[in-house]
XYZ file of C-alpha atoms in Angstrom:
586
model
C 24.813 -20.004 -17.668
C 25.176 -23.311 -16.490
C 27.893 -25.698 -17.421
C 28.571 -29.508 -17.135
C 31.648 -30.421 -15.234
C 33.792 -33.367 -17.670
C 33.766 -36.501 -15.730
C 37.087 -38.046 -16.798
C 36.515 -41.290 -15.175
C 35.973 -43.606 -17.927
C 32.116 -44.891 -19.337
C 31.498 -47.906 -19.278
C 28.696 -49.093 -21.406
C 25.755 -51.156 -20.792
C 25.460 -52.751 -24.238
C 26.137 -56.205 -24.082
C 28.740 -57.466 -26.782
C 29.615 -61.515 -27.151
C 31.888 -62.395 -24.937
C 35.677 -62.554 -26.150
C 34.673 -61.415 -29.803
C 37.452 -58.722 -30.542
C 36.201 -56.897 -33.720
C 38.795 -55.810 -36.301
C 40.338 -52.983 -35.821
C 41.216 -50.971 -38.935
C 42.800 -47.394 -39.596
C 40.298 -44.814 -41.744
C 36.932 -43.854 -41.882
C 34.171 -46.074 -40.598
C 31.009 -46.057 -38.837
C 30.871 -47.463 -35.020
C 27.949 -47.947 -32.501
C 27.738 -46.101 -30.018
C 28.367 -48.070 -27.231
C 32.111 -48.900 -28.507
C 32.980 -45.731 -27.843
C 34.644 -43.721 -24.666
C 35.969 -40.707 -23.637
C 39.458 -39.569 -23.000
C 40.463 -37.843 -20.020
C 43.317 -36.013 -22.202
C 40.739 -33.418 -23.369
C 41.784 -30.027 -23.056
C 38.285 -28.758 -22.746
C 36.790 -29.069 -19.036
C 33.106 -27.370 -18.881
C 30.877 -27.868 -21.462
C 28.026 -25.989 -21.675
C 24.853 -27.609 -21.165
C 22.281 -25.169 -23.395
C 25.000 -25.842 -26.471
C 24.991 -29.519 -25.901
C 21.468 -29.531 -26.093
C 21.024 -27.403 -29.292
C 23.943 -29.952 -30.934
C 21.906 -32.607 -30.127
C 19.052 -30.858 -31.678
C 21.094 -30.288 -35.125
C 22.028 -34.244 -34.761
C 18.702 -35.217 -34.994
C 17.924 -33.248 -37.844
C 20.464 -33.362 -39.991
C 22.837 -36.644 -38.358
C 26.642 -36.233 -37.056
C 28.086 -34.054 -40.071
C 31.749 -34.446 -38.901
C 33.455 -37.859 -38.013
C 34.689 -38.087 -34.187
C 38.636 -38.836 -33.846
C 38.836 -42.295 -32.351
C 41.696 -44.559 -31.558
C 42.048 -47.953 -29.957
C 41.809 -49.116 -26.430
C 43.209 -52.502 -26.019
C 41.896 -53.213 -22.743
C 38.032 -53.294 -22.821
C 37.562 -52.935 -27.276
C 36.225 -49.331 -26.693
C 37.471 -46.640 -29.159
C 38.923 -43.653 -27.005
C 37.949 -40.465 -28.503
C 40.416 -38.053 -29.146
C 38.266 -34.694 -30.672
C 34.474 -34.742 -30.752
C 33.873 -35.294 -27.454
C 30.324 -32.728 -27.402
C 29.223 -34.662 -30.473
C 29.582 -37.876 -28.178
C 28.027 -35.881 -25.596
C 25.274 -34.732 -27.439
C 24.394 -38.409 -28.600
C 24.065 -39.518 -25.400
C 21.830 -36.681 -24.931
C 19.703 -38.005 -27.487
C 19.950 -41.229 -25.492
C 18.903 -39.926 -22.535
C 16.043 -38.473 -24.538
C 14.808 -41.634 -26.123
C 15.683 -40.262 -29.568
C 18.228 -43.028 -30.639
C 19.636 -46.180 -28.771
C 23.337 -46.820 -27.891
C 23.783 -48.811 -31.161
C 23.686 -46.229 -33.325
C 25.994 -45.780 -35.627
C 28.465 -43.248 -35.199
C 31.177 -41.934 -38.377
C 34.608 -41.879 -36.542
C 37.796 -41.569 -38.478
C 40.114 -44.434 -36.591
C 43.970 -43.735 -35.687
C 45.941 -46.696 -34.615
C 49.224 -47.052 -32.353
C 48.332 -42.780 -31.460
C 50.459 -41.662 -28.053
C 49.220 -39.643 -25.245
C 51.257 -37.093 -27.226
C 49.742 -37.124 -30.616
C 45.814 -37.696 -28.945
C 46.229 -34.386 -27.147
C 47.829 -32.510 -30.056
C 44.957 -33.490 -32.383
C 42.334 -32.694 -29.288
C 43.608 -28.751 -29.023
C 44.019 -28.628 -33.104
C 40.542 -29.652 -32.941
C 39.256 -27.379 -30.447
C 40.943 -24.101 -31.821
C 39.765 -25.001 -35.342
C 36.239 -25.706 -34.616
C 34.833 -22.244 -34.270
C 31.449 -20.657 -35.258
C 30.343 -18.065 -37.374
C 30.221 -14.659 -35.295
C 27.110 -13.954 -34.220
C 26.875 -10.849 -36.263
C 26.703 -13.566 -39.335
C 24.436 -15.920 -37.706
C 22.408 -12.384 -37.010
C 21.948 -11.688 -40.452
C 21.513 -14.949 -41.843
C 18.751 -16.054 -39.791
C 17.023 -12.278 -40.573
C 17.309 -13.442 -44.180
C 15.852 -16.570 -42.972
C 13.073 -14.806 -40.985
C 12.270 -12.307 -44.037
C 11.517 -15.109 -46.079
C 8.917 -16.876 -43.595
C 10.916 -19.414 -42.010
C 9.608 -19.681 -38.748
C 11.990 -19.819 -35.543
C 11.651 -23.496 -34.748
C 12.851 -24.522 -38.285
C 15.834 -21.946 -37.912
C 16.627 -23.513 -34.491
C 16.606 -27.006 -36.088
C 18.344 -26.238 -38.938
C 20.832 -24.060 -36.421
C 21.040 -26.432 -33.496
C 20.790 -22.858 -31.673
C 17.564 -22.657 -29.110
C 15.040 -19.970 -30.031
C 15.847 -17.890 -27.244
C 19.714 -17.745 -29.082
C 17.978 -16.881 -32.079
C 16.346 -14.299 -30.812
C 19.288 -12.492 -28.926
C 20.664 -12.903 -32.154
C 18.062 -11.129 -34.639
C 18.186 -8.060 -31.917
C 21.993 -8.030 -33.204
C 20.300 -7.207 -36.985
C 18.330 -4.041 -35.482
C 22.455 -2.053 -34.636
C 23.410 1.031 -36.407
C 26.816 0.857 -38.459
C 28.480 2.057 -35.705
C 27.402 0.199 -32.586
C 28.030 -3.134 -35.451
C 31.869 -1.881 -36.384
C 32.562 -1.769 -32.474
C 30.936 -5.150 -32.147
C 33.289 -6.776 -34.325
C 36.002 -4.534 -33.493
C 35.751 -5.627 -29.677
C 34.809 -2.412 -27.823
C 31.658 -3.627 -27.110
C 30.894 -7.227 -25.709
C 28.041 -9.747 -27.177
C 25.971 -9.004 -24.276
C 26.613 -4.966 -24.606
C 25.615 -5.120 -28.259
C 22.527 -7.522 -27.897
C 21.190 -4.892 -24.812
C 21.707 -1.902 -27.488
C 19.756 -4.155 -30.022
C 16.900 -3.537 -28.431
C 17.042 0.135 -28.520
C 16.110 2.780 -31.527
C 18.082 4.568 -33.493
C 19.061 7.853 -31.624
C 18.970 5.795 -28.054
C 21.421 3.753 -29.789
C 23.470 6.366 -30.471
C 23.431 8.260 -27.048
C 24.045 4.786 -25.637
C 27.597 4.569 -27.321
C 27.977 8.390 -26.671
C 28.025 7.332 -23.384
C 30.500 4.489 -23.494
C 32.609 6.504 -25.406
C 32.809 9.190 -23.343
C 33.941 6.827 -20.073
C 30.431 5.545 -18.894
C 31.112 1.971 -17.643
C 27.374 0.184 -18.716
C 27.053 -3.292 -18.546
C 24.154 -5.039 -20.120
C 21.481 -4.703 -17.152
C 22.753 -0.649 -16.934
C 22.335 -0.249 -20.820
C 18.780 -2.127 -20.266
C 18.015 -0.297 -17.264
C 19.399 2.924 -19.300
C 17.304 2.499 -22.489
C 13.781 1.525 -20.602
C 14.394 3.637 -17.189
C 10.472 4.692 -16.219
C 9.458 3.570 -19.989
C 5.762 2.164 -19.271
C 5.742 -1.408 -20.704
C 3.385 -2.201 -23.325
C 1.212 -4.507 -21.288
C -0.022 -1.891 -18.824
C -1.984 -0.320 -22.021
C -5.798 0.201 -21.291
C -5.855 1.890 -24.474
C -5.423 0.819 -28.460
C -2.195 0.131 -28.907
C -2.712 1.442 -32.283
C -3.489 5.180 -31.674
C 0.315 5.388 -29.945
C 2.402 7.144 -32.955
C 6.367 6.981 -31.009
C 8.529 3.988 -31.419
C 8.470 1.440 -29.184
C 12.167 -0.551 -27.621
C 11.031 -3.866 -27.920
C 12.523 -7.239 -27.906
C 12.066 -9.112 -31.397
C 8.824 -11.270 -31.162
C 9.205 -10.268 -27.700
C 5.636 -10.190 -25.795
C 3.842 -7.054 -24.220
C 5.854 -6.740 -21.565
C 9.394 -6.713 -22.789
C 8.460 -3.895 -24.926
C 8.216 -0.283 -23.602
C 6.957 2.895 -24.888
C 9.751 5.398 -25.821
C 7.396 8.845 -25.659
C 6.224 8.816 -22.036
C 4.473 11.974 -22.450
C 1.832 10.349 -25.172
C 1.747 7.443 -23.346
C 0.427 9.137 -19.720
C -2.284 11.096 -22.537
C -3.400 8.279 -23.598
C -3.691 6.158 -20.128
C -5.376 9.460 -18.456
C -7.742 9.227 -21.386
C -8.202 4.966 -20.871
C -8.679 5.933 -17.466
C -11.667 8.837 -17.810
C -13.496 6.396 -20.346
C -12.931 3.305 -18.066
C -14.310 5.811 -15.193
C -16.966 7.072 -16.849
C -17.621 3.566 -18.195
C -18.829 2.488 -14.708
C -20.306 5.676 -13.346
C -23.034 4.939 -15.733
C -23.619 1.192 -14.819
C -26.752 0.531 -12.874
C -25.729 -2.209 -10.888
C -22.367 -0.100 -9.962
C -23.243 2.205 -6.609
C -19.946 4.364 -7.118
C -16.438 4.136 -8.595
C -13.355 5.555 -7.117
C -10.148 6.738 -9.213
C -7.247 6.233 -6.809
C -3.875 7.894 -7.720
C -0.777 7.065 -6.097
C 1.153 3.679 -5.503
C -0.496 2.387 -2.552
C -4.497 1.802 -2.392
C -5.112 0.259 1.352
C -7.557 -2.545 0.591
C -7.830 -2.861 4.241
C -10.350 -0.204 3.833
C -12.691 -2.475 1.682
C -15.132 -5.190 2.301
C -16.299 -7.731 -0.318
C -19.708 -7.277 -1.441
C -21.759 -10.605 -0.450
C -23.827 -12.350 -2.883
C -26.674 -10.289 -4.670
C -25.091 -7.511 -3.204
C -23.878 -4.521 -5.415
C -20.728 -3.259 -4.982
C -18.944 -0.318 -6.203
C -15.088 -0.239 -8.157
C -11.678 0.961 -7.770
C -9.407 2.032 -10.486
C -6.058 2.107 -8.394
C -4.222 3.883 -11.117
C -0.022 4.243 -9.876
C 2.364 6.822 -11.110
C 4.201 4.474 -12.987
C 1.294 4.137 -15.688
C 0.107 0.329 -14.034
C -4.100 0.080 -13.434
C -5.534 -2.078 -11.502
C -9.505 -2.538 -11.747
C -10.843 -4.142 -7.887
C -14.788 -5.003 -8.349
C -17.341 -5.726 -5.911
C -16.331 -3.656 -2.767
C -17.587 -2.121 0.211
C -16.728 0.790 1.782
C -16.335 0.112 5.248
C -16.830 3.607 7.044
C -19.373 5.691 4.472
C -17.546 8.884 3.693
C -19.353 11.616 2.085
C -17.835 12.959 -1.633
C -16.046 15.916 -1.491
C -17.273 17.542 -4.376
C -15.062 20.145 -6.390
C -15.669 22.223 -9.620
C -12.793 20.301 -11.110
C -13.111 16.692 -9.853
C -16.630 15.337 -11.551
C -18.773 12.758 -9.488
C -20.779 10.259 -10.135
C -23.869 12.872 -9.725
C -21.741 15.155 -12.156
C -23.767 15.418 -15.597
C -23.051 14.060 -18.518
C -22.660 17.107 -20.133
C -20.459 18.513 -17.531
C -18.230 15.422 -17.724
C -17.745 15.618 -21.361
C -16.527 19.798 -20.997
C -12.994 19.264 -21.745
C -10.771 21.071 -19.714
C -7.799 23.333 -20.815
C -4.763 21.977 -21.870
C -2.159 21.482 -18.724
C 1.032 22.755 -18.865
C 2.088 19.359 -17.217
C 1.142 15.191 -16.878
C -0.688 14.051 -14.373
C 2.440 11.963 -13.025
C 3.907 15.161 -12.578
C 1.351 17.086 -10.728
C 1.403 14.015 -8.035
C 5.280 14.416 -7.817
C 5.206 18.201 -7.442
C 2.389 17.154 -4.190
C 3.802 15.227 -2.763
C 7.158 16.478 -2.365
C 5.537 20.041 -1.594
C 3.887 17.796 1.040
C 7.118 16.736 2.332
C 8.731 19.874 2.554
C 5.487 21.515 4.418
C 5.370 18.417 6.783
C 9.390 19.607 7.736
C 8.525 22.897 8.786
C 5.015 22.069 10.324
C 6.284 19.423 12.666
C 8.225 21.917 14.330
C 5.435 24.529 14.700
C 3.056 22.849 17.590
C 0.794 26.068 17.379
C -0.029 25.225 13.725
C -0.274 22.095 14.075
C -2.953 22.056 16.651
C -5.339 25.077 14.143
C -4.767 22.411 11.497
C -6.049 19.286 13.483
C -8.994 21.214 14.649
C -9.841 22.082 10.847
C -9.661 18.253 9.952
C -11.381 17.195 12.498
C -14.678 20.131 12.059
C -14.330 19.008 8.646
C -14.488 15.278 8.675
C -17.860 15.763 10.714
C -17.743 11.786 11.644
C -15.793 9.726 13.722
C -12.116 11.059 13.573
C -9.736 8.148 12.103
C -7.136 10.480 10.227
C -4.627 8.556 8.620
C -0.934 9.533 7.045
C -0.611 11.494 3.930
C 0.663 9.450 1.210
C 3.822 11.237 0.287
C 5.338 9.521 3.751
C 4.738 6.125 1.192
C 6.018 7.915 -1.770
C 9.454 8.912 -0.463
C 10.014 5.536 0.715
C 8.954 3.227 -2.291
C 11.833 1.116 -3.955
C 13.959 4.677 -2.853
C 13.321 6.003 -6.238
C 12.798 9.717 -4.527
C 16.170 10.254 -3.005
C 16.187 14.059 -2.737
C 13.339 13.803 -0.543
C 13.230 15.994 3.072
C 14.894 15.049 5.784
C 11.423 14.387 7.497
C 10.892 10.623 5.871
C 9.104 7.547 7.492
C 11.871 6.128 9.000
C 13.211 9.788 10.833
C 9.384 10.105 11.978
C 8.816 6.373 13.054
C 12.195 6.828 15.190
C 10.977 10.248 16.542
C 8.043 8.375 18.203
C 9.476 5.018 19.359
C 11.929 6.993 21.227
C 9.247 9.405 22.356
C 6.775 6.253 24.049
C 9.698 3.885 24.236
C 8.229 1.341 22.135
C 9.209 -0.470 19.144
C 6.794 0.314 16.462
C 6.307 -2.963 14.404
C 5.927 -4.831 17.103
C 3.930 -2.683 20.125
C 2.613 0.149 18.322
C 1.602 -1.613 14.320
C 1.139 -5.430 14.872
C -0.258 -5.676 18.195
C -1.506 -2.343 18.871
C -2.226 -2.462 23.064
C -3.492 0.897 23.250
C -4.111 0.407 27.023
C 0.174 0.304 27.216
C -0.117 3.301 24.849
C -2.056 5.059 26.477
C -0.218 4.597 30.037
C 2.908 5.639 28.458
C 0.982 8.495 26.991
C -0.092 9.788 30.750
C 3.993 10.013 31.611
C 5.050 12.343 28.913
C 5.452 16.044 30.111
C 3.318 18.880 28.267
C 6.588 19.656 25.901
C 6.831 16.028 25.005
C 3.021 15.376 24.234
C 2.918 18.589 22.229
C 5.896 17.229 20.091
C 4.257 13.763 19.151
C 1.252 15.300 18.234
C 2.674 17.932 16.099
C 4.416 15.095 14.550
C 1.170 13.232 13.687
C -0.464 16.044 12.679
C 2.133 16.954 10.465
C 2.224 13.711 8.723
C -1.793 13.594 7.850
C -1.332 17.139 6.400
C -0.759 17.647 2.782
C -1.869 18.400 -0.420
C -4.744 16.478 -1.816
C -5.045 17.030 -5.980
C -2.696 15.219 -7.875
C -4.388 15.320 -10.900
C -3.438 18.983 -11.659
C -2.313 22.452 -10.247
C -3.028 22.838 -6.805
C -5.348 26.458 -6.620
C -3.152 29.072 -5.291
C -5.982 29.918 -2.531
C -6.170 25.873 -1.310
C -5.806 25.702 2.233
C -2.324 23.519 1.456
C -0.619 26.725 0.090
C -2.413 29.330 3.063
C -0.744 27.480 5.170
C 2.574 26.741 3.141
C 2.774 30.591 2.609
C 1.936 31.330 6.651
C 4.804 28.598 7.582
C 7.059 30.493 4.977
C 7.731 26.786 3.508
C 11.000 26.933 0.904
C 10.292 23.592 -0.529
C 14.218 24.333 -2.214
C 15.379 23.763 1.310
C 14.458 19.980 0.972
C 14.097 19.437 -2.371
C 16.419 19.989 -5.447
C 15.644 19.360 -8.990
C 16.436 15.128 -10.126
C 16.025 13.543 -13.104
C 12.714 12.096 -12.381
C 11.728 15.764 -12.044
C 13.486 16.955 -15.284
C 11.866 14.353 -17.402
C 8.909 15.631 -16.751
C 9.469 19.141 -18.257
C 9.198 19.319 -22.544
C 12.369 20.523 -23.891
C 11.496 24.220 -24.419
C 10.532 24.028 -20.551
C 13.851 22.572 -19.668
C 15.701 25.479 -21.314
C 13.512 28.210 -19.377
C 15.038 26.330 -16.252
C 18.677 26.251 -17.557
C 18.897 30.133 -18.095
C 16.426 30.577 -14.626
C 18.700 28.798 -12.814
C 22.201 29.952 -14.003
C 22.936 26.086 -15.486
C 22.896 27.596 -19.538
C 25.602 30.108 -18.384
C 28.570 30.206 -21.414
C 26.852 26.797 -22.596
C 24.463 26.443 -25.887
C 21.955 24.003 -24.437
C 19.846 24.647 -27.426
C 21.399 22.022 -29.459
C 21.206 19.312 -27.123
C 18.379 16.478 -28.087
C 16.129 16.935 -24.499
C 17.666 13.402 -23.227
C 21.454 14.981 -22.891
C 19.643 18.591 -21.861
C 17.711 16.447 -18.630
C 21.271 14.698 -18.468
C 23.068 18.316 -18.055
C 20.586 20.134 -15.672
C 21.041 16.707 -13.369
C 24.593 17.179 -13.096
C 24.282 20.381 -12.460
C 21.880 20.319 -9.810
C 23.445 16.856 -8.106
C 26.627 18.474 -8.231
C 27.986 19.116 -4.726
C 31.475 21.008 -5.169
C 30.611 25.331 -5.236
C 30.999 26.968 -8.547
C 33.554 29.225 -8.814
C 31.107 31.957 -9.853
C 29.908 32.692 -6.445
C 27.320 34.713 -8.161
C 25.933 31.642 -9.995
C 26.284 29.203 -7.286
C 24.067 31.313 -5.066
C 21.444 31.156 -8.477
C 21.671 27.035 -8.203
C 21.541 26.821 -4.905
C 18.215 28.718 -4.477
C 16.437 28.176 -7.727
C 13.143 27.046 -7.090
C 10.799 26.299 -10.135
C 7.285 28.334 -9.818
C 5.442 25.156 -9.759
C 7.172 23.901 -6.572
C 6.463 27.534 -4.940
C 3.572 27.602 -2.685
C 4.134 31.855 -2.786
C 3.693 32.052 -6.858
């Protein structure tokens, strides 16, 4: 927050008085202009803070200068000195500055003659320690009270002299339980703590302070980043709001996007749904040639043209794990690529009746079924890089099946491990291990040789000097980072070519991949507790009592846990526990 530094050096004013006209100078209460008055350098308090300043000039204008300032003579120049009320003085000038009032108006001081340097600075500190405001808990529920009756926030902040944003920080204070309040006031927790809680419900409240109490050290941003970690925000809604039936951690009169939907699970339903309809809304548009439903977090626009003028172009819903859509209009395909039609993934040539069969209920989101792919991708790509024979059968299927010119590109789960790092128990495969594996192979640095300026003449001379062994080994690497599983909208089919060839490579996805709490989230409670007794975690514990938050929080510690249990019989059950839907054998 930014503060104003006290110049000490004293103001002069620009008024102009009549010369050598020395008013009287009385002891008591009186009003002053403005202009008569200066500051003392004696003040005990240094910074002042500007936003405060600013909202006392705000209740000055209102409602006038409530308390006198303590003034005493200064012989020199007829100023008054002040000696406490120094941010009332400021604030005036504020108003000055503003062109509320001019420098003669007139200010009630309470004069004391023949004061010392002493007695000025006694009365300053008395001033300062005495002057305090109400605690914010107060302010809290008075301007609720306020609120409740219809006052509306500007008239609280003038009334206040606190800004709105203060105000609002402030009402969030109203929403704590009895306990998170009593350790407010008690001190445990600091203003900033308690207004970050605020914003929470009940029972996240709670587990919050469970937390603290228990020796978590969570400052504001980690109780915020705590209470709305992967929470979709409210803004990203393409459906009604209204049909949403959890609670919501929102920010009083805070807009869309400060507020975040608590049940993630409803949420995804309801976007998948938003997302079908908004599909199926263009399919059936005449002047739309086709729409394409892109999952994932990156959609390469560099693939697109813009359709020209009286030219119909066809949509993409880019639709990203974390629940954000993006609708792009008007666009060209630039290489024509025929549908690959399934029995589960309707087309635009799909009937309407077939698009309207609902299918069976899945065990699982959507978001889910992309994370399981991808990191089954991962683990695949591992073992695939190192098996040149395979890797060769597998670029000869892509490339019979493409049946066009060949421009295979890299799976998406190399994009997925590496976004923002939010996958960190990836494989040890990863962009940057394979993007290192080939610069040292042609001896080039990528960004600049082999992505920005792209002299495939050079590439291909350095190409013609690798040996046999060496050749095999970059294209196995390629290969192996097209390959991977392509549905992400639901179980892979156990007979996909993906999981043949997973199975063939005897692929243990548990050998670069353990359980996280993106993972765990993703599983309803009575799924969670399957995995705790599956994989040894529910051993002597009674995880059915936990609420599914502390459950997720338990099976992460157990699984991120590196130090052996002692139960060497258990520890061998962690260490190769392997959920069925990660398998590629189940």
């Amino acid at each position: 927050m930014e503060t104003i530094k006290k110049n000490t050096t004293r103001k002069r004013t620009t008024k102009k008085k009549a010369a050598n006209v020395k008013p009287s100078v009385t002891e008591g209460l009186q009003k002053v202009p403005l202009f008569s008055l200066a500051v003392s350098g004696n003040n005990p308090r240094k910074q002042f803070n500007e936003e405060e300043i600013a909202e006392l000039a705000q209740s000055i204008k209102e409602n006038g200068v409530l308390q006198n300032l303590v003034v005493t003579e200064y012989e020199k120049d007829d100023h008054y000195t002040i000696i406490a009320g120094e941010r009332r003085f400021m604030a005036l000038k504020h108003l000055v500055e503003q062109g509320e009032i001019d420098e003669s108006y007139p200010v009630p001081v309470t004069v004391r003659l023949q004061q010392s340097d002493d007695d000025c600075l006694r009365l300053a500190v008395i001033e300062n320690v005495q002057r305090k405001r109400m605690h914010p808990l107060d302010e809290a529920e008075a301007f609720f009270t306020l609120t409740r009756k219809g006052v509306d926030l500007e008239t609280v902040s003038s009334q206040s002299g606190l800004s709105i944003n203060t105000i609002k920080r402030r009402l969030l204070l109203h929403n704590l339980i009895d306990n998170a309040k009593a350790q407010y006031r008690g001190g445990s927790l600091k203003l900033s703590q308690a207004e970050a809680i605020g914003r929470a419900n009940d029972d996240d409240q709670k587990d919050v302070l469970d937390r603290i109490h228990s020796g978590w050290e969570m400052d504001a941003e980690e109780i915020n980043d705590y209470l709305i970690a992967d929470k979709p925000n409210v803004a990203m809604a393409k459906f009604d709001v209204s049909k949403y039936t959890g609670t919501i951690t929102t920010d009083l009169f805070g807009e869309d996007k400060d507020s975040f939907f608590d049940d993630v699970d409803q949420f995804e339903r309801l976007q998948d749904e938003a997302v079908e309809a908004l599909e199926a809304e263009y399919v059936f548009k005449s002047d739309v040639p086709w729409v394409e439903v892109i999952r994932g977090y990156n959609f390469e626009r560099w693939r697109y043209d813009d359709a020209e003028e009286g030219e119909k172009g066809g949509v993409v819903i880019h639709y990203q794990p974390d629940g954000e859509v993006d609708i792009i209009e008007g666009l060209i395909k630039k290489v024509e690529e025929k549908p690959v039609v399934s029995a589960e993934e309707p087309t635009a040539e799909t009937t309407t009746t077939d698009k309207q069969e609902k299918r069976p209920l899945s065990a699982y989101t959507k978001t889910a079924y992309e994370y399981v792919a991808n990191h089954k991708t991962i683990a695949l790509q591992n073992v695939l890089a190192l098996n040149i024979r395979k890797a060769k059968e597998i670029d000869i299927l892509q490339r019979l099946g493409l049946g066009r010119e060949v421009r295979i590109g890299w799976h998406q789960a190399n994009r997925f491990q590496s976004d923002d790092n939010k996958h960190k128990s990836v494989g040890v495969l990863g962009m940057e291990a394979l993007l290192t594996e080939i610069q040292a192979l042609l001896d080039m640095d990528w960004k600049t040789e082999l992505y920005y300026h792209r002299d495939y003449a050079k590439i291909y001379a350095r190409l013609k000097t690798l040996t046999d062994v060496e050749l095999d080994k970059l294209l196995s690497i390629l290969i192996a980072m097209s390959f991977g599983q392509e549905t992400f909208q639901h179980e892979e089919p156990k007979d996909s070519l993906f999981n043949t060839i997973g199975r063939d490579l005897e692929v243990r996805v548990r050998d670069y991949w353990k359980p996280d709490n993106d993972f765990l989230n993703m599983h309803r409670k009575d799924q969670l507790l399957a995995m705790s007794l599956a994989s040894g975690a529910a051993k002597g514990r009674y995880f059915d009592r936990l609420k599914k938050s502390e459950l997720v929080s338990e099976l992460n510690n157990y699984f991120t846990n590196e130090e052996p249990l002692t139960d060497v019989e258990q520890e061998f059950i962690k260490q190769n526990y392997c959920p069925v839907i990660m398998q590629f054998d189940k």
